[in-house]
């Protein structure tokens, strides 16, 4: 009758150490991948609720800052990306058109754009919006605009 030998203690210790090292390497590789994603600027879906809030904030802040009697509204959001930091940075590229509605009007959602070329004032702006959703905070870090 064949006898079953018990594995020696050094063999078991060696196998355990090999297993721990293998699991550690896999975990370490995954952690490095996740660290690379934090801080990386990546494209976002324009339909995302957070992106929509950032666009709305950029439009409102832009209109508050410009020295014009008329409101401007987006013609098109040309690009959007985000960067995960201690919160999120949103990078937005928005093409604006000047509307016929004054800033004193309350309902600005259906304001038509000026049709006369000398009144249109089309601009393209790049915004950096910093958001900390769990603190319900949003701020414009920077923006620059040029005529379209």
mmCIF file of C-alpha atoms in Angstrom:
data_model
loop_
_atom_site.group_PDB
_atom_site.id
_atom_site.type_symbol
_atom_site.label_atom_id
_atom_site.label_comp_id
_atom_site.label_asym_id
_atom_site.label_seq_id
_atom_site.Cartn_x
_atom_site.Cartn_y
_atom_site.Cartn_z
ATOM 1 C CA UNK A 1 0.000 0.000 0.000
ATOM 2 C CA UNK A 2 1.332 3.334 -0.979
ATOM 3 C CA UNK A 3 1.785 5.842 1.742
ATOM 4 C CA UNK A 4 0.900 9.495 1.370
ATOM 5 C CA UNK A 5 3.666 11.755 2.412
ATOM 6 C CA UNK A 6 2.944 15.040 4.016
ATOM 7 C CA UNK A 7 4.550 17.984 2.246
ATOM 8 C CA UNK A 8 7.427 19.441 4.165
ATOM 9 C CA UNK A 9 7.091 22.754 5.970
ATOM 10 C CA UNK A 10 9.719 24.486 3.775
ATOM 11 C CA UNK A 11 7.810 23.409 0.655
ATOM 12 C CA UNK A 12 4.538 24.815 1.998
ATOM 13 C CA UNK A 13 6.251 28.047 3.002
ATOM 14 C CA UNK A 14 7.787 28.339 -0.453
ATOM 15 C CA UNK A 15 4.411 27.812 -2.169
ATOM 16 C CA UNK A 16 2.729 30.366 0.117
ATOM 17 C CA UNK A 17 5.435 32.949 -0.575
ATOM 18 C CA UNK A 18 5.165 32.380 -4.331
ATOM 19 C CA UNK A 19 1.384 32.869 -4.159
ATOM 20 C CA UNK A 20 1.686 36.077 -2.099
ATOM 21 C CA UNK A 21 4.252 37.537 -4.510
ATOM 22 C CA UNK A 22 2.136 36.677 -7.560
ATOM 23 C CA UNK A 23 -1.006 38.264 -6.073
ATOM 24 C CA UNK A 24 0.996 41.311 -4.993
ATOM 25 C CA UNK A 25 2.350 41.873 -8.509
ATOM 26 C CA UNK A 26 -1.140 41.687 -10.044
ATOM 27 C CA UNK A 27 -2.548 44.069 -7.413
ATOM 28 C CA UNK A 28 0.372 46.454 -7.916
ATOM 29 C CA UNK A 29 -0.133 46.505 -11.699
ATOM 30 C CA UNK A 30 -3.845 47.275 -11.253
ATOM 31 C CA UNK A 31 -3.060 50.100 -8.787
ATOM 32 C CA UNK A 32 -0.605 51.644 -11.270
ATOM 33 C CA UNK A 33 -3.268 51.554 -14.029
ATOM 34 C CA UNK A 34 -5.765 53.279 -11.734
ATOM 35 C CA UNK A 35 -3.228 55.931 -10.724
ATOM 36 C CA UNK A 36 -2.579 56.763 -14.366
ATOM 37 C CA UNK A 37 -6.323 57.343 -14.921
ATOM 38 C CA UNK A 38 -6.450 59.911 -12.123
ATOM 39 C CA UNK A 39 -5.225 63.197 -13.549
ATOM 40 C CA UNK A 40 -5.575 62.116 -17.159
ATOM 41 C CA UNK A 41 -7.748 64.371 -19.350
ATOM 42 C CA UNK A 42 -10.352 62.202 -21.068
ATOM 43 C CA UNK A 43 -13.282 62.938 -23.410
ATOM 44 C CA UNK A 44 -16.762 62.877 -21.868
ATOM 45 C CA UNK A 45 -20.290 62.351 -23.110
ATOM 46 C CA UNK A 46 -22.050 65.683 -23.673
ATOM 47 C CA UNK A 47 -25.271 64.098 -22.391
ATOM 48 C CA UNK A 48 -23.722 63.351 -18.984
ATOM 49 C CA UNK A 49 -25.531 65.245 -16.194
ATOM 50 C CA UNK A 50 -22.307 66.596 -14.658
ATOM 51 C CA UNK A 51 -21.136 67.845 -18.054
ATOM 52 C CA UNK A 52 -24.494 69.562 -18.634
ATOM 53 C CA UNK A 53 -24.195 71.309 -15.258
ATOM 54 C CA UNK A 54 -20.674 72.467 -16.149
ATOM 55 C CA UNK A 55 -21.897 73.802 -19.523
ATOM 56 C CA UNK A 56 -24.795 75.652 -17.851
ATOM 57 C CA UNK A 57 -22.397 77.120 -15.307
ATOM 58 C CA UNK A 58 -19.948 78.218 -18.043
ATOM 59 C CA UNK A 59 -22.752 79.883 -20.052
ATOM 60 C CA UNK A 60 -24.167 81.726 -17.027
ATOM 61 C CA UNK A 61 -20.746 82.862 -15.829
ATOM 62 C CA UNK A 62 -19.768 83.956 -19.350
ATOM 63 C CA UNK A 63 -22.929 86.076 -19.664
ATOM 64 C CA UNK A 64 -22.373 87.587 -16.217
ATOM 65 C CA UNK A 65 -18.817 88.570 -17.163
ATOM 66 C CA UNK A 66 -19.265 90.024 -20.647
ATOM 67 C CA UNK A 67 -20.119 93.672 -21.045
ATOM 68 C CA UNK A 68 -23.123 93.367 -23.357
ATOM 69 C CA UNK A 69 -26.797 94.265 -23.022
ATOM 70 C CA UNK A 70 -27.738 91.049 -24.826
ATOM 71 C CA UNK A 71 -27.457 87.487 -23.675
ATOM 72 C CA UNK A 72 -25.319 84.964 -25.551
ATOM 73 C CA UNK A 73 -26.218 81.308 -25.723
ATOM 74 C CA UNK A 74 -24.435 78.265 -27.077
ATOM 75 C CA UNK A 75 -24.714 77.479 -30.741
ATOM 76 C CA UNK A 76 -22.750 74.298 -30.207
ATOM 77 C CA UNK A 77 -20.636 72.591 -27.563
ATOM 78 C CA UNK A 78 -17.645 71.761 -29.737
ATOM 79 C CA UNK A 79 -15.767 69.653 -27.219
ATOM 80 C CA UNK A 80 -15.783 68.452 -23.641
ATOM 81 C CA UNK A 81 -13.317 66.518 -21.531
ATOM 82 C CA UNK A 82 -12.699 65.948 -17.855
ATOM 83 C CA UNK A 83 -9.815 65.432 -15.482
ATOM 84 C CA UNK A 84 -10.265 63.728 -12.132
ATOM 85 C CA UNK A 85 -8.448 65.673 -9.423
ATOM 86 C CA UNK A 86 -9.705 66.484 -5.907
ATOM 87 C CA UNK A 87 -13.030 66.938 -7.694
ATOM 88 C CA UNK A 88 -13.170 67.332 -11.472
ATOM 89 C CA UNK A 89 -11.865 69.776 -14.020
ATOM 90 C CA UNK A 90 -14.089 70.110 -17.065
ATOM 91 C CA UNK A 91 -12.558 71.477 -20.254
ATOM 92 C CA UNK A 92 -15.253 72.876 -22.526
ATOM 93 C CA UNK A 93 -15.126 74.427 -25.975
ATOM 94 C CA UNK A 94 -18.337 76.314 -26.746
ATOM 95 C CA UNK A 95 -19.403 78.374 -29.755
ATOM 96 C CA UNK A 96 -21.661 81.252 -28.693
ATOM 97 C CA UNK A 97 -24.058 83.453 -30.587
ATOM 98 C CA UNK A 98 -25.485 86.771 -29.479
ATOM 99 C CA UNK A 99 -29.269 86.724 -29.041
ATOM 100 C CA UNK A 100 -31.904 89.424 -29.378
ATOM 101 C CA UNK A 101 -32.861 88.994 -25.698
ATOM 102 C CA UNK A 102 -31.594 91.494 -23.184
ATOM 103 C CA UNK A 103 -30.043 90.374 -19.909
ATOM 104 C CA UNK A 104 -33.034 91.820 -18.050
ATOM 105 C CA UNK A 105 -35.486 89.298 -19.539
ATOM 106 C CA UNK A 106 -36.416 86.339 -17.371
ATOM 107 C CA UNK A 107 -37.042 83.549 -19.921
ATOM 108 C CA UNK A 108 -33.977 83.221 -22.126
ATOM 109 C CA UNK A 109 -34.339 79.641 -23.378
ATOM 110 C CA UNK A 110 -35.942 80.503 -26.736
ATOM 111 C CA UNK A 111 -34.039 83.682 -27.519
ATOM 112 C CA UNK A 112 -33.381 83.936 -31.270
ATOM 113 C CA UNK A 113 -29.932 84.798 -32.518
ATOM 114 C CA UNK A 114 -29.327 88.098 -34.257
ATOM 115 C CA UNK A 115 -29.527 87.582 -38.005
ATOM 116 C CA UNK A 116 -27.841 90.820 -39.098
ATOM 117 C CA UNK A 117 -24.144 90.077 -39.670
ATOM 118 C CA UNK A 118 -22.995 93.192 -37.795
ATOM 119 C CA UNK A 119 -24.988 92.107 -34.689
ATOM 120 C CA UNK A 120 -24.194 88.381 -34.628
ATOM 121 C CA UNK A 121 -20.951 88.456 -32.639
ATOM 122 C CA UNK A 122 -20.110 84.754 -32.810
ATOM 123 C CA UNK A 123 -17.319 83.668 -30.450
ATOM 124 C CA UNK A 124 -15.616 80.422 -29.510
ATOM 125 C CA UNK A 125 -14.607 80.068 -25.869
ATOM 126 C CA UNK A 126 -12.484 77.548 -24.000
ATOM 127 C CA UNK A 127 -13.428 77.072 -20.356
ATOM 128 C CA UNK A 128 -11.882 75.246 -17.453
ATOM 129 C CA UNK A 129 -14.552 74.565 -14.845
ATOM 130 C CA UNK A 130 -13.635 73.078 -11.462
ATOM 131 C CA UNK A 131 -16.374 71.042 -9.789
ATOM 132 C CA UNK A 132 -16.610 69.467 -6.343
ATOM 133 C CA UNK A 133 -20.052 67.805 -6.536
ATOM 134 C CA UNK A 134 -20.139 66.464 -2.962
ATOM 135 C CA UNK A 135 -19.682 70.048 -1.704
ATOM 136 C CA UNK A 136 -22.070 71.448 -4.329
ATOM 137 C CA UNK A 137 -19.319 73.823 -5.565
ATOM 138 C CA UNK A 138 -18.392 74.913 -9.057
ATOM 139 C CA UNK A 139 -16.010 77.643 -10.206
ATOM 140 C CA UNK A 140 -14.514 78.889 -13.444
ATOM 141 C CA UNK A 141 -10.757 78.452 -13.236
ATOM 142 C CA UNK A 142 -9.996 80.045 -16.598
ATOM 143 C CA UNK A 143 -11.474 80.958 -19.949
ATOM 144 C CA UNK A 144 -10.472 82.591 -23.187
ATOM 145 C CA UNK A 145 -12.531 83.548 -26.224
ATOM 146 C CA UNK A 146 -11.931 84.568 -29.814
ATOM 147 C CA UNK A 147 -14.204 85.592 -32.664
ATOM 148 C CA UNK A 148 -15.515 82.735 -34.712
#
